[in-house]
Short mmCIF file of C-alpha atoms in Angstrom, two decimals:
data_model
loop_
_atom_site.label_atom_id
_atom_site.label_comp_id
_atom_site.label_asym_id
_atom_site.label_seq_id
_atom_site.Cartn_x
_atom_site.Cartn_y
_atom_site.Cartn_z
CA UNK A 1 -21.84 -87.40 -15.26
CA UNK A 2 -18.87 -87.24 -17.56
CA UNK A 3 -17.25 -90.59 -17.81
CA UNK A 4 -13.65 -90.32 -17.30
CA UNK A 5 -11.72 -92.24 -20.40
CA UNK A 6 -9.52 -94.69 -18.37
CA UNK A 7 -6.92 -94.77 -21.02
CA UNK A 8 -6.65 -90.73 -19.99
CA UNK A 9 -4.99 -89.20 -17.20
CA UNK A 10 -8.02 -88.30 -14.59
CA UNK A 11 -8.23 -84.41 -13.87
CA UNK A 12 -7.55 -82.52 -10.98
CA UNK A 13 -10.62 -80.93 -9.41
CA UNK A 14 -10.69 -77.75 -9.55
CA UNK A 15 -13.53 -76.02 -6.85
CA UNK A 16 -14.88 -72.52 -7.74
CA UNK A 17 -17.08 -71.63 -4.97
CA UNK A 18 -18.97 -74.32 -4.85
CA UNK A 19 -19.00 -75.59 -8.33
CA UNK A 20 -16.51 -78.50 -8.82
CA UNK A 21 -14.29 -78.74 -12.54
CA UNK A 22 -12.24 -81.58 -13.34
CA UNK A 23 -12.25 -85.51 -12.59
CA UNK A 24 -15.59 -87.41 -12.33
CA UNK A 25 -17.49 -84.36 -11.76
CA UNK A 26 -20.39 -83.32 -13.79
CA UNK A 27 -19.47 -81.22 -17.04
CA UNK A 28 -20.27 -77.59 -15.84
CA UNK A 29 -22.09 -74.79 -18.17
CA UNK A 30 -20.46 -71.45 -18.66
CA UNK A 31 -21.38 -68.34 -20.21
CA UNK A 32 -19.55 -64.57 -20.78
CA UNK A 33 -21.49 -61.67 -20.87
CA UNK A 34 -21.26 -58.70 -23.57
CA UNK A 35 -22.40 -56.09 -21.28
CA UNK A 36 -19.68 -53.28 -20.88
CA UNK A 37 -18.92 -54.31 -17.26
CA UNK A 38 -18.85 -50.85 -16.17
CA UNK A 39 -22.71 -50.52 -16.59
CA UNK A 40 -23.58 -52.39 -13.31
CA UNK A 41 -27.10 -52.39 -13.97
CA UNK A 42 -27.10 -53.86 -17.46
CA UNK A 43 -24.08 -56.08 -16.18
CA UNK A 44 -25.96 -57.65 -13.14
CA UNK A 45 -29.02 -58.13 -15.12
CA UNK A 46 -27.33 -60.26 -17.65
CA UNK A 47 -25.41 -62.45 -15.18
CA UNK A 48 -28.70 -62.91 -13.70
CA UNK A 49 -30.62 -64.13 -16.85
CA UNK A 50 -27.44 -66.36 -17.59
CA UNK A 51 -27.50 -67.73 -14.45
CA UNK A 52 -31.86 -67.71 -14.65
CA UNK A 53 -31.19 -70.24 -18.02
CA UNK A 54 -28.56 -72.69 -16.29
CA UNK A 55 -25.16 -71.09 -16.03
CA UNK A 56 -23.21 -72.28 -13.52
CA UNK A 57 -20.14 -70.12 -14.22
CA UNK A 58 -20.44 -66.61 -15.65
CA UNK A 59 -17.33 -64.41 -17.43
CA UNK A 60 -16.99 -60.85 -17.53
CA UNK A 61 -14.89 -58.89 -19.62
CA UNK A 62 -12.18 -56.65 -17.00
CA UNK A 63 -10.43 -54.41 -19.74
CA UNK A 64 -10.44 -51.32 -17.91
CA UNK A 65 -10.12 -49.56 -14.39
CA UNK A 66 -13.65 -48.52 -14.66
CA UNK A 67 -14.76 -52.50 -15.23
CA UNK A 68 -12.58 -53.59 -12.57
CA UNK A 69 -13.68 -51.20 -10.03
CA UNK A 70 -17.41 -52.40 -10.99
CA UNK A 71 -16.75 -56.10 -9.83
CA UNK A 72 -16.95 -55.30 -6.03
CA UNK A 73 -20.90 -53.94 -6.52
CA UNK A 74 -22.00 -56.44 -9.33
CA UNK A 75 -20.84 -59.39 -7.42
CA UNK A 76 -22.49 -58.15 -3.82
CA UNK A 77 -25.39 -57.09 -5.83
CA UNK A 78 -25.73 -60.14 -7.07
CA UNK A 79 -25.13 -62.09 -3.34
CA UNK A 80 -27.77 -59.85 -2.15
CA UNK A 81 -30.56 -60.59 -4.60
CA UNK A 82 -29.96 -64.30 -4.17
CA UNK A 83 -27.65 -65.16 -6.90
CA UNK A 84 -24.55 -67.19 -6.08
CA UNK A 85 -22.92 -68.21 -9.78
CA UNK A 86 -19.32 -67.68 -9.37
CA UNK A 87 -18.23 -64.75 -11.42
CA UNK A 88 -14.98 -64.82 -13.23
CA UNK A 89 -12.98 -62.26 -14.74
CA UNK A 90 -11.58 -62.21 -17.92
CA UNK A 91 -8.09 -60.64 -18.19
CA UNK A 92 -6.14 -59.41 -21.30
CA UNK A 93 -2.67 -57.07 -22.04
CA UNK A 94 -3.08 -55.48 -18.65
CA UNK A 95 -4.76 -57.91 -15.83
CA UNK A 96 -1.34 -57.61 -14.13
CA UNK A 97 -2.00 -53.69 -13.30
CA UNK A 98 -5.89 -53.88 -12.63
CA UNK A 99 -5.26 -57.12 -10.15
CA UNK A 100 -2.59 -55.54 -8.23
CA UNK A 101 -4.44 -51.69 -8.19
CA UNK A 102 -7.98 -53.02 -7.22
CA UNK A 103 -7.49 -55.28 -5.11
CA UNK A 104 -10.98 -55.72 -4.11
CA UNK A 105 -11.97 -56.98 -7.55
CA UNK A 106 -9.08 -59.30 -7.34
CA UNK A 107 -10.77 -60.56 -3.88
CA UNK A 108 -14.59 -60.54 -5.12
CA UNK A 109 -13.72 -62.79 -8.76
CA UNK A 110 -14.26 -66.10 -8.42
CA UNK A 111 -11.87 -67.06 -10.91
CA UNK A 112 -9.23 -65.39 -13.28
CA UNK A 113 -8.95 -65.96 -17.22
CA UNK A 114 -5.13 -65.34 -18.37
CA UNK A 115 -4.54 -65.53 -22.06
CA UNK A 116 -0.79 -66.21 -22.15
CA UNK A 117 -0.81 -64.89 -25.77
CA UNK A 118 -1.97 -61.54 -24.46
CA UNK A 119 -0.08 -61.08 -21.14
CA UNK A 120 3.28 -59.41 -22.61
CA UNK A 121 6.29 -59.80 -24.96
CA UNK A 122 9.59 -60.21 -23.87
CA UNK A 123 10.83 -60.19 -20.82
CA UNK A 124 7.70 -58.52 -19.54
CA UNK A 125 5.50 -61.30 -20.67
CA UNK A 126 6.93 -63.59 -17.27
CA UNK A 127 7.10 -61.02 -14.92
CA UNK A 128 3.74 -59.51 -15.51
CA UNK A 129 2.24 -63.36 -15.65
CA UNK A 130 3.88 -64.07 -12.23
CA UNK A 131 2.22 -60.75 -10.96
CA UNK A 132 -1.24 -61.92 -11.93
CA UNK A 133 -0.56 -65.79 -10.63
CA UNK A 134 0.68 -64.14 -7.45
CA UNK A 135 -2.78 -62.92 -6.78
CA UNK A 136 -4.34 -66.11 -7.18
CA UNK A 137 -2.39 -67.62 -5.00
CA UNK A 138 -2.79 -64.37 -2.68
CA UNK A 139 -6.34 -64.48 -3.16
CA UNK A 140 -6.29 -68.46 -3.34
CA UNK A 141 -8.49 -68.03 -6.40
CA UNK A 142 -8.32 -70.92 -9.82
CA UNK A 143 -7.16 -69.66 -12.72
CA UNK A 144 -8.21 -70.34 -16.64
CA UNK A 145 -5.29 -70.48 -18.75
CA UNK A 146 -6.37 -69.88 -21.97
CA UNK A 147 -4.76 -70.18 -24.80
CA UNK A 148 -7.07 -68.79 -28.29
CA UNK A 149 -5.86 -70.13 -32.33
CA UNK A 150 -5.94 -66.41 -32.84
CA UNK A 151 -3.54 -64.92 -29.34
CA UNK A 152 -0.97 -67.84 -29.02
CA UNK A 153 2.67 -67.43 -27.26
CA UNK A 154 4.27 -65.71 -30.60
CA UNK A 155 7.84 -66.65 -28.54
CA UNK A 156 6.94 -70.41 -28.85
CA UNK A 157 5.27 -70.23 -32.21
CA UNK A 158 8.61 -68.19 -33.58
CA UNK A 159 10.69 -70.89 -31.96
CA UNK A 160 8.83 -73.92 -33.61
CA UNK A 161 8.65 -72.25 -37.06
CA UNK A 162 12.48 -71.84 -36.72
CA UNK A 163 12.59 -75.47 -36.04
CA UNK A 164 10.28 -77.32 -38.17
CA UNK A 165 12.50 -74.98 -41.27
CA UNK A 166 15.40 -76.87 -40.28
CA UNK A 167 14.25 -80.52 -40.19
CA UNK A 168 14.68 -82.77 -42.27
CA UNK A 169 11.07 -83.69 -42.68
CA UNK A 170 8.82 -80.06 -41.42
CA UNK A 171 5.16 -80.21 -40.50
CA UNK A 172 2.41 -78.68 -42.12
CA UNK A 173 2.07 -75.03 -40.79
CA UNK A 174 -1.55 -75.82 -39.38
CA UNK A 175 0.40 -78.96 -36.97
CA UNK A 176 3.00 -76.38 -36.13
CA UNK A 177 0.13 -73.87 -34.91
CA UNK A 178 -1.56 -76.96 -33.08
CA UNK A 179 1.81 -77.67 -31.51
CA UNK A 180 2.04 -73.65 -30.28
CA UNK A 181 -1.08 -73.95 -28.83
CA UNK A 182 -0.71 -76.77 -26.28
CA UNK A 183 2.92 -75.71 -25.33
CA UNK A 184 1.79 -72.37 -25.23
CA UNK A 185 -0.84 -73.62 -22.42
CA UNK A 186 1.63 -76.30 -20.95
CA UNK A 187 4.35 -74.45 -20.46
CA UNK A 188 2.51 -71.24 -19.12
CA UNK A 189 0.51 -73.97 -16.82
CA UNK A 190 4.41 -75.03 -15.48
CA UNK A 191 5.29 -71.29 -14.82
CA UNK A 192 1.99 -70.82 -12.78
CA UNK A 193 3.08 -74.02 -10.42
CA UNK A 194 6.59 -73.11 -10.09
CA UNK A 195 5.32 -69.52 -8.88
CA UNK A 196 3.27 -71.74 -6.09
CA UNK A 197 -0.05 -71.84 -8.07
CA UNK A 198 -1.65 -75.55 -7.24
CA UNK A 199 -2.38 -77.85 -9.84
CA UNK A 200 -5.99 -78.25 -8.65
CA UNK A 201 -6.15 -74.54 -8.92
CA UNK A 202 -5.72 -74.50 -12.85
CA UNK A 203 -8.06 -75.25 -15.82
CA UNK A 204 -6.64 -75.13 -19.23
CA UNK A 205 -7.80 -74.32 -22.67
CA UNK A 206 -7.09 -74.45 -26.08
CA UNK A 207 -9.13 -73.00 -28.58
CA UNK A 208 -9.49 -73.71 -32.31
CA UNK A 209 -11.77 -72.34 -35.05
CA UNK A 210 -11.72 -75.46 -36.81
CA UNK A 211 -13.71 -78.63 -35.47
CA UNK A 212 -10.90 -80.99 -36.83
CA UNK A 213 -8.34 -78.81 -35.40
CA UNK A 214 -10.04 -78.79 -32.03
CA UNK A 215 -10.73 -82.34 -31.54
CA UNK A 216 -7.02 -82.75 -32.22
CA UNK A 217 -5.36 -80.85 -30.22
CA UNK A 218 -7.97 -81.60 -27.06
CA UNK A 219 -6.90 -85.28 -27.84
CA UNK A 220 -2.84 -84.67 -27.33
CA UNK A 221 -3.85 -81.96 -24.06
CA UNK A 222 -6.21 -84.78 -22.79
CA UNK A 223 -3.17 -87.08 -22.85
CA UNK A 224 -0.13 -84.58 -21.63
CA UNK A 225 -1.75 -83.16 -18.90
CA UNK A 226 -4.06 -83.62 -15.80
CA UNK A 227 -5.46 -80.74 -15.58
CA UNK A 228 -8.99 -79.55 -15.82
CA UNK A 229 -10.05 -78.97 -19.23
CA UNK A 230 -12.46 -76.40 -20.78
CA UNK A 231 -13.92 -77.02 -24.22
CA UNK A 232 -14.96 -74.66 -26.77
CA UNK A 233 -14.97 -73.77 -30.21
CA UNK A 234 -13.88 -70.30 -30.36
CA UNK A 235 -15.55 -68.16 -32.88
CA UNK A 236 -17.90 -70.63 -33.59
CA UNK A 237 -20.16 -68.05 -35.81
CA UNK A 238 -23.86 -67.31 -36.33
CA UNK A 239 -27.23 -69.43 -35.72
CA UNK A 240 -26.90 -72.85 -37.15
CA UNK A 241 -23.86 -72.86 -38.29
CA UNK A 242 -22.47 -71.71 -35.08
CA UNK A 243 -24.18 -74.54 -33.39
CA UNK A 244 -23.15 -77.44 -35.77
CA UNK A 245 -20.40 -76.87 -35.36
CA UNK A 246 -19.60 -76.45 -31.59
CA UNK A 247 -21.95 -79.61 -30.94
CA UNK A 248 -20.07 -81.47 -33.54
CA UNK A 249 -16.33 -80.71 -32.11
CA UNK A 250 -17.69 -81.31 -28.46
CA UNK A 251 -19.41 -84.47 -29.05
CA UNK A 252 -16.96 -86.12 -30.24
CA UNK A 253 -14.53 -85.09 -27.26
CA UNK A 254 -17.28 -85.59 -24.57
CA UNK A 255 -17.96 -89.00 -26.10
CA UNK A 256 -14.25 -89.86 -25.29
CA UNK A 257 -14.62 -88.69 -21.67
CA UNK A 258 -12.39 -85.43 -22.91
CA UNK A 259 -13.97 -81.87 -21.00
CA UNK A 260 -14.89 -80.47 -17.53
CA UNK A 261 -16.53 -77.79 -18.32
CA UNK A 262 -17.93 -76.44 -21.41
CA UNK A 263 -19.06 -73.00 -23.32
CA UNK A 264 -20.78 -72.60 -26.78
CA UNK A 265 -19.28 -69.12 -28.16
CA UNK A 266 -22.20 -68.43 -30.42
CA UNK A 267 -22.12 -64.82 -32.08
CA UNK A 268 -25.72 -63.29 -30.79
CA UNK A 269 -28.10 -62.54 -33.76
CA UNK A 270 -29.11 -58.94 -33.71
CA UNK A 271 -31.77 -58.58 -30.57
CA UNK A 272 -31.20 -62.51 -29.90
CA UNK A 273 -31.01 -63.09 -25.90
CA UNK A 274 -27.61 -63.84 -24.79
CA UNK A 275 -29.40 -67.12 -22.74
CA UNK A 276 -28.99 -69.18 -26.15
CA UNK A 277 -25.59 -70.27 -25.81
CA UNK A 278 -26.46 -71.42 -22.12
CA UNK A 279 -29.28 -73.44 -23.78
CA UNK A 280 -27.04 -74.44 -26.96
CA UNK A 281 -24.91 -76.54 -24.02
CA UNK A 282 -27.43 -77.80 -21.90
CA UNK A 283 -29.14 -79.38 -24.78
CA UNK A 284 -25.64 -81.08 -25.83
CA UNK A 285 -24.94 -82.62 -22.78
CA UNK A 286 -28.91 -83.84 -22.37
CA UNK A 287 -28.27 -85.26 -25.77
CA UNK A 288 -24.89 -87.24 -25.04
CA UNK A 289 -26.89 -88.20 -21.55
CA UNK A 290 -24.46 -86.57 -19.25
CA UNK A 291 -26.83 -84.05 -17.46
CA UNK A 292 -30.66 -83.41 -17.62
CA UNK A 293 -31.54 -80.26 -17.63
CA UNK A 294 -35.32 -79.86 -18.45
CA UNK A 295 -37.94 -82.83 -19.67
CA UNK A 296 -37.10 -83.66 -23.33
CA UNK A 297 -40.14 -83.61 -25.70
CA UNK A 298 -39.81 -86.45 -28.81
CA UNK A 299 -41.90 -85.27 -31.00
CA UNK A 300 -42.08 -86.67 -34.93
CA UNK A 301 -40.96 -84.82 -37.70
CA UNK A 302 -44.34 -84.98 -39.71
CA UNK A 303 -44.79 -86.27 -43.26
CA UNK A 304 -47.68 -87.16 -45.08
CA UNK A 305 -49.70 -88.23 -42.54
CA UNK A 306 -49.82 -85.53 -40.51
CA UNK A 307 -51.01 -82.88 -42.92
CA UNK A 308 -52.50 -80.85 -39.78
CA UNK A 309 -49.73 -78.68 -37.86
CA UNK A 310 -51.97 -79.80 -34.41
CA UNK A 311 -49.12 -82.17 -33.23
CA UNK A 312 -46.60 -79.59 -34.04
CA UNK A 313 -48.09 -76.75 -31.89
CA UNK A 314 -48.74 -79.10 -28.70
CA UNK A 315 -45.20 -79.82 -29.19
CA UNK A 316 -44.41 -76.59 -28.81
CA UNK A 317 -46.58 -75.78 -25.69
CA UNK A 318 -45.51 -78.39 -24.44
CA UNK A 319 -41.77 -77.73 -24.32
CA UNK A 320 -42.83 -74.54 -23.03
CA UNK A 321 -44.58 -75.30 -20.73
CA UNK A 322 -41.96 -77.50 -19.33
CA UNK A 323 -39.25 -75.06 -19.70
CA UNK A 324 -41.06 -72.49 -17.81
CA UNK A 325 -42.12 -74.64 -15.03
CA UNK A 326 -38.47 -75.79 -14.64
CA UNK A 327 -37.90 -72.88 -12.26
CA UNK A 328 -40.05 -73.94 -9.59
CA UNK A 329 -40.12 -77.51 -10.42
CA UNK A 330 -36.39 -78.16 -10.03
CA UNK A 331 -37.15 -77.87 -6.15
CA UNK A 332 -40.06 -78.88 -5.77
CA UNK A 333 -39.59 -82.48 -8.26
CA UNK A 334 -36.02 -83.71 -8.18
CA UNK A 335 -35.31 -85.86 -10.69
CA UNK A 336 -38.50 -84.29 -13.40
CA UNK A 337 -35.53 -83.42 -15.31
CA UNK A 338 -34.95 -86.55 -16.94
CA UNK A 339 -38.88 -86.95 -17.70
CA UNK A 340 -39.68 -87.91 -21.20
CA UNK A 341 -42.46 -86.43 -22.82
CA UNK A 342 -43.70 -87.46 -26.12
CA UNK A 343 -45.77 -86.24 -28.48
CA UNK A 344 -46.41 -87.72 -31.56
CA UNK A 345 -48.48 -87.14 -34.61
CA UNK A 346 -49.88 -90.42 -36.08
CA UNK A 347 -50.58 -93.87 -35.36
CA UNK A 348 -47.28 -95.39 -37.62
CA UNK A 349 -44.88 -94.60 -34.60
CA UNK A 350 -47.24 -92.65 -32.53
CA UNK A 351 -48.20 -95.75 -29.85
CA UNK A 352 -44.34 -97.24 -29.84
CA UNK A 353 -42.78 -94.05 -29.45
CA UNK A 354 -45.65 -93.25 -26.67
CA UNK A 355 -45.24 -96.52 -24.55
CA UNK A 356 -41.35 -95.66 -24.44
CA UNK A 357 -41.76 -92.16 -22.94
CA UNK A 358 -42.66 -91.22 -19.30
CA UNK A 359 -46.19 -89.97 -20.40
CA UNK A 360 -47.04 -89.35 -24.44
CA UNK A 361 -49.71 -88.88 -26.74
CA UNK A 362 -50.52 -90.32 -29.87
CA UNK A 363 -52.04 -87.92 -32.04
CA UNK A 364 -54.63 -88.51 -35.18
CA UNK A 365 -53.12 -88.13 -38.46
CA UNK A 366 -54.46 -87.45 -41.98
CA UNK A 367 -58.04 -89.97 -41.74
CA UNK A 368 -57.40 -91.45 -38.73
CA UNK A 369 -59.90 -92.23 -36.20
CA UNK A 370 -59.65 -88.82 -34.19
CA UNK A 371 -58.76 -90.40 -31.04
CA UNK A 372 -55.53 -89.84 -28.88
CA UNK A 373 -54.42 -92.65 -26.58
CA UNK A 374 -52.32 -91.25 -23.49
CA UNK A 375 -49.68 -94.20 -22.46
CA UNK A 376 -48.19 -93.25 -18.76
CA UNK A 377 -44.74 -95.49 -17.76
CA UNK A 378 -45.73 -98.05 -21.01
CA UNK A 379 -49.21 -98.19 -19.88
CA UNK A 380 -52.54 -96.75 -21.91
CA UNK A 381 -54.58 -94.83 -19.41
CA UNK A 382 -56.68 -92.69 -21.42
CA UNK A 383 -57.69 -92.09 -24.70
CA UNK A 384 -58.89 -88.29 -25.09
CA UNK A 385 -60.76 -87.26 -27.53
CA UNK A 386 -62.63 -83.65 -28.89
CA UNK A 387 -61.50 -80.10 -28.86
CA UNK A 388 -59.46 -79.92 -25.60
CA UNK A 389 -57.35 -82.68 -26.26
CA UNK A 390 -54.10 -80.53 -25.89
CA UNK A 391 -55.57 -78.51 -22.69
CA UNK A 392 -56.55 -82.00 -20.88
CA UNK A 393 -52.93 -83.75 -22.18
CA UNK A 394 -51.27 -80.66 -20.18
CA UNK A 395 -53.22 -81.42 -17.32
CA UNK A 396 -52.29 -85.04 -17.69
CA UNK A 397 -48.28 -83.67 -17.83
CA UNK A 398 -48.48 -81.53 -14.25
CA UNK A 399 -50.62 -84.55 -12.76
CA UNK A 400 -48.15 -86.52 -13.84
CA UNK A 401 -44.77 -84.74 -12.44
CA UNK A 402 -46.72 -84.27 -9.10
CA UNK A 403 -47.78 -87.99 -8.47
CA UNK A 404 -43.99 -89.22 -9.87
CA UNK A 405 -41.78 -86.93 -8.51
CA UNK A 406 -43.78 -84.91 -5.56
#
C-alpha cells in the first residue's frame, strides 16, 4: 500500500477497468510493448507475457491507421483467451485523426496517452487536444497526460526563456526546463477539465532523464496538483545502469508517499524478454514493502567461508522454483507472497538469519560440520543432512506454503 504523505495533497482515483490509480490505492505496474501493433499476433502475445509477469496496465504504440484499426481484434482477442489487463493506447502528432476515424479503437482502449509536446503547434495544438479529450469524455475513458524532458510544450518553454532573460536574477536553464515541464502538464491538465474531462479521469506525468531532475520536479507536481501521478525515468538506458537508476529516482519518491503507478523504461538487451521491466518494478516496490509480489529469497553473499557455490545454486532453484509456482499459487495460497525464504551458506549468520525467515536453511560452510538445520516460523524442525539436502529443503518449501497458507 502506498502511504499517502499527509503534508501532500491526496490524489484523485483514477479507475481503469478495474484497476484503481491515485489516493491510498496500491502503486500499480505498467508496461509498453515494442511490438509493431499492427502484427496482432506478435502484439497479443506480448501483452500476454506482460500481463503473465505482473502487469497490471499494458501500452501500445497507435502511430498509424493500420495500428489503430488492430486495437479492436488484439483487445477481444485478448478478452477471449482470458486476459483482462486494461490496454492503453499511446498517442503522438496525430491521435486527434486516428481517435475520431476509428472509432472502435477509441471505444476498445482502456486509456489514452497524450503527449502535449507532440499534439500540435500553434493554434492547432488546442483544437486538435480538445478533439482527442472530447473522445474521452465521449468514450468516458482516463487519460495520461504526459509530458517527456525530450517533447515539452515548446510555446511554454519559449515563453519562460523569454522571461527568465529579462529578470533581474534568471534561473539556470535546467530549472527553466523543470519549470516547462510541470506547466506544460498543469496547464494542458486545466484545458482537459475545462473541455469537461473529470479530474478523477486524469493521471499526469513528467518525465526526466536525470534522477535529480526527476525527484525534483515530482516533488513541486506532488505539491501543485491532486492528480494521479505516474513515475518513471524516461530513457533510463541499458541493464544495470538502467536499473540503478530508475530504482534510485523512484525510491526516493515512493518513500515520500509521491506515485500511483509506476513503469521502469529499461532499453531491452538484444534477445532480452520484454517481462524484465515488469520484474525491475515489482521487485522495487517488494523492496520499499509496498506490494509482495512473489516469496523473497535472503540468501548471503558468500565469502570465505563458503568456498562451495552449493548455497548459491539452491538459491537459485529456489527462487525459481517460487517464481514459477507463483502462477498457480497466487490462487490457490493468498498471502504466500509475502513468505520469506532463506537460504544461507554458513553457520556465522546462517541460524539468525534462518530463525527470522518463514522457513530457511543453514547451510555448511568451508569445515563445518556438514549438517543443515531447517528453522520453520523461528523454530528448528529438522536438521538434514547427505546428498539430497536441496531436493528434501524444496519439499520442506511446498509443505510448507500448503500447511500455512492452504
Amino acid at each position: 500500500m502506498n502511504q499517502q504523505n499527509r503534508s501532500l495533497p491526496l490524489r484523485h482515483v483514477v479507475k481503469i477497468n478495474d484497476v484503481l490509480i491515485g489516493g491510498n490505492q496500491p502503486v500499480v505496474v505498467q508496461s509498453m510493448t515494442n511490438t509493431d501493433t499492427s502484427d496482432i499476433d506478435a502484439t497479443v502475445k506480448q501483452i500476454q507475457q506482460l500481463a503473465d509477469a505482473g502487469s497490471e496496465l499494458v501500452r501500445v504504440t497507435v502511430n498509424n491507421e493500420s495500428a489503430a484499426g488492430a486495437i479492436p481484434e488484439i483487445v477481444d482477442r485478448l478478452q477471449d483467451t482470458g486476459y483482462t489487463v486494461p490496454v492503453v493506447g499511446d498517442f503522438h502528432f496525430n491521435g486527434h485523426k486516428l481517435l475520431s476515424k476509428y472509432p472502435e479503437c477509441a471505444q476498445k482502449l482502456a486509456k489514452y496517452r497524450i503527449n502535449p509536446g507532440n499534439v500540435g503547434r500553434g493554434k492547432k495544438r488546442d483544437a486538435q487536444f480538445q478533439t482527442m479529450i472530447e473522445m474521452a469524455c465521449k468514450y468516458e475513458k482516463p487519460v495520461r497526460i504526459g509530458v517527456n524532458w525530450g517533447s515539452m510544450d515548446q510555446q511554454i518553454l519559449a515563453q519562460l526563456l523569454d522571461e527568465n532573460a529579462q529578470a533581474t536574477h534568471p534561473q539556470e536553464l535546467s530549472d527553466i526546463n523543470k519549470r516547462a515541464v510541470i506547466e506544460s502538464a498543469l496547464s494542458s491538465a486545466q484545458l482537459a477539465e475545462d473541455i469537461g474531462l473529470a479530474p478523477d479521469k486524469i493521471i499526469i506525468s513528467c518525465k526526466m532523464s536525470r534522477v535529480n531532475d526527476l525527484v525534483s520536479v515530482y516533488r513541486d507536481l506532488a505539491r501543485q496538483s491532486k492528480y494521479a501521478l505516474h513515475l518513471g525515468l524516461t530513457e533510463a538506458g541499458m541493464g544495470d545502469k538502467g536499473i540503478v537508476a530508475s530504482t534510485a529516482a523512484l525510491a526516493i519518491l515512493l518513500e515520500e508517499g509521491i506515485g500511483d503507478t509506476i513503469r521502469i523504461s529499461l532499453t531491452p538487451e538484444p534477445g532480452a524478454p520484454r517481462t524484465r521491466e515488469v520484474k525491475v518494478a515489482q521487485q522495487i516496490l517488494q523492496a520499499m514493502d509496498l506490494r509482495s509480489f512473489t516469496p523473497t529469497v535472503v540468501a548471503c553473499p558468500g565469502c570465505g567461508r563458503t568456498t562451495s557455490d552449493y548455497f548459491q545454486v539452491l538459491a537459485q532453484q529456489i527462487q525459481q522454483k517460487l517464481d514459477a509456482s507463483m502462477q498457480n499459487w497466487r490462487s490457490l495460497y493468498p498471502g504466500v507472497e509475502s513468505m520469506n525464504v532463506a537460504v544461507m551458506g554458513c553457520v556465522v549468520n546462517g541460524p539468525g538469519e534462518s530463525k527470522h525467515a518463514n522457513i530457511g536453511i543453514s547451510l555448511p560452510g568451508t569445515g563445518e560440520q556438514p549438517v543443515a538445520p531447517v528453522y520453520e516460523d523461528g523454530v528448528k524442525t529438522v536438521t538434514l543432512k547427505g546428498e539430497h539436502i536441496a531436493e528434501e529443503f524444496m519439499n520442506l518449501v511446498e509443505q510448507y506454503v500448503n500447511r500455512t497458507y492452504g
